């Protein structure tokens, strides 16, 4: 008898805390970038205009911009290096 096992990868079950108990699945993250450059600021403005911007900073300074595979942009007050370590 042939037995087949299906296992989910660790990445597909991992949830990343973006700060203030806001969570996102690691498999949905495409990029984590710094918000300082002009092209990223334009990307944020364009995404806000399309109503695809999620701000989880709770009024604090934006330190990381998370791009998802569903064209949403998430603003976080956690440093990109810290988010990378949580992956």
mmCIF file of C-alpha atoms in Angstrom:
data_model
loop_
_atom_site.group_PDB
_atom_site.id
_atom_site.type_symbol
_atom_site.label_atom_id
_atom_site.label_comp_id
_atom_site.label_asym_id
_atom_site.label_seq_id
_atom_site.Cartn_x
_atom_site.Cartn_y
_atom_site.Cartn_z
ATOM 1 C CA UNK A 1 0.000 0.000 0.000
ATOM 2 C CA UNK A 2 1.323 3.438 -0.966
ATOM 3 C CA UNK A 3 1.145 6.091 1.721
ATOM 4 C CA UNK A 4 1.326 9.724 0.765
ATOM 5 C CA UNK A 5 2.051 12.453 3.267
ATOM 6 C CA UNK A 6 1.407 16.115 2.637
ATOM 7 C CA UNK A 7 3.341 18.502 4.802
ATOM 8 C CA UNK A 8 2.986 22.233 4.917
ATOM 9 C CA UNK A 9 6.211 24.179 4.866
ATOM 10 C CA UNK A 10 7.153 26.066 8.028
ATOM 11 C CA UNK A 11 6.900 29.370 6.175
ATOM 12 C CA UNK A 12 3.254 28.828 5.249
ATOM 13 C CA UNK A 13 2.217 28.589 8.912
ATOM 14 C CA UNK A 14 4.375 31.390 10.243
ATOM 15 C CA UNK A 15 2.763 34.617 11.399
ATOM 16 C CA UNK A 16 4.792 37.809 11.770
ATOM 17 C CA UNK A 17 3.989 40.445 14.398
ATOM 18 C CA UNK A 18 4.166 43.904 12.777
ATOM 19 C CA UNK A 19 3.789 45.709 16.084
ATOM 20 C CA UNK A 20 0.839 46.428 18.384
ATOM 21 C CA UNK A 21 -0.390 42.829 17.918
ATOM 22 C CA UNK A 22 -0.971 43.300 14.181
ATOM 23 C CA UNK A 23 -0.106 40.098 12.349
ATOM 24 C CA UNK A 24 0.518 39.017 8.761
ATOM 25 C CA UNK A 25 1.286 35.597 7.283
ATOM 26 C CA UNK A 26 4.958 35.348 6.296
ATOM 27 C CA UNK A 27 4.051 33.705 2.993
ATOM 28 C CA UNK A 28 2.187 36.873 1.926
ATOM 29 C CA UNK A 29 5.211 39.163 2.344
ATOM 30 C CA UNK A 30 7.010 40.040 -0.883
ATOM 31 C CA UNK A 31 9.351 42.745 0.444
ATOM 32 C CA UNK A 32 10.222 44.699 3.589
ATOM 33 C CA UNK A 33 11.718 48.086 2.743
ATOM 34 C CA UNK A 34 12.651 51.385 4.339
ATOM 35 C CA UNK A 35 10.210 54.267 3.696
ATOM 36 C CA UNK A 36 12.879 56.943 3.202
ATOM 37 C CA UNK A 37 13.358 57.073 -0.584
ATOM 38 C CA UNK A 38 11.218 59.143 -2.945
ATOM 39 C CA UNK A 39 10.064 56.147 -5.045
ATOM 40 C CA UNK A 40 8.760 54.407 -1.923
ATOM 41 C CA UNK A 41 6.960 57.567 -0.821
ATOM 42 C CA UNK A 42 5.312 57.732 -4.271
ATOM 43 C CA UNK A 43 4.373 54.049 -3.967
ATOM 44 C CA UNK A 44 2.742 54.752 -0.585
ATOM 45 C CA UNK A 45 0.799 57.722 -2.017
ATOM 46 C CA UNK A 46 -0.399 55.713 -5.012
ATOM 47 C CA UNK A 47 -1.436 52.783 -2.820
ATOM 48 C CA UNK A 48 -3.322 55.121 -0.482
ATOM 49 C CA UNK A 49 -5.160 56.602 -3.463
ATOM 50 C CA UNK A 50 -6.234 53.067 -4.508
ATOM 51 C CA UNK A 51 -7.398 52.260 -0.928
ATOM 52 C CA UNK A 52 -4.868 49.439 -0.557
ATOM 53 C CA UNK A 53 -2.815 50.965 2.252
ATOM 54 C CA UNK A 54 -2.866 49.477 5.754
ATOM 55 C CA UNK A 55 -1.330 51.626 8.490
ATOM 56 C CA UNK A 56 -0.464 49.718 11.686
ATOM 57 C CA UNK A 57 1.870 52.358 13.153
ATOM 58 C CA UNK A 58 -0.648 53.597 15.773
ATOM 59 C CA UNK A 59 0.475 57.174 15.139
ATOM 60 C CA UNK A 60 4.184 56.444 15.425
ATOM 61 C CA UNK A 61 6.824 57.075 12.777
ATOM 62 C CA UNK A 62 6.761 54.661 9.820
ATOM 63 C CA UNK A 63 9.983 52.645 9.884
ATOM 64 C CA UNK A 64 9.116 49.770 7.538
ATOM 65 C CA UNK A 65 6.990 49.316 4.438
ATOM 66 C CA UNK A 66 5.763 45.771 3.808
ATOM 67 C CA UNK A 67 4.693 44.854 0.281
ATOM 68 C CA UNK A 68 2.311 41.893 0.040
ATOM 69 C CA UNK A 69 1.505 39.547 -2.811
ATOM 70 C CA UNK A 70 -2.047 40.927 -3.014
ATOM 71 C CA UNK A 71 -0.852 44.494 -3.849
ATOM 72 C CA UNK A 72 -1.462 45.797 -0.348
ATOM 73 C CA UNK A 73 1.142 47.968 1.351
ATOM 74 C CA UNK A 74 1.448 47.806 5.141
ATOM 75 C CA UNK A 75 3.136 50.576 7.131
ATOM 76 C CA UNK A 76 4.796 49.475 10.369
ATOM 77 C CA UNK A 77 6.623 51.295 13.155
ATOM 78 C CA UNK A 78 8.993 48.337 13.620
ATOM 79 C CA UNK A 79 12.484 48.518 12.068
ATOM 80 C CA UNK A 80 12.965 46.448 8.857
ATOM 81 C CA UNK A 81 15.873 44.618 10.497
ATOM 82 C CA UNK A 82 13.629 43.538 13.364
ATOM 83 C CA UNK A 83 10.958 42.291 10.965
ATOM 84 C CA UNK A 84 13.587 40.395 8.979
ATOM 85 C CA UNK A 85 14.678 38.679 12.197
ATOM 86 C CA UNK A 86 11.095 37.586 12.859
ATOM 87 C CA UNK A 87 10.924 35.838 9.501
#
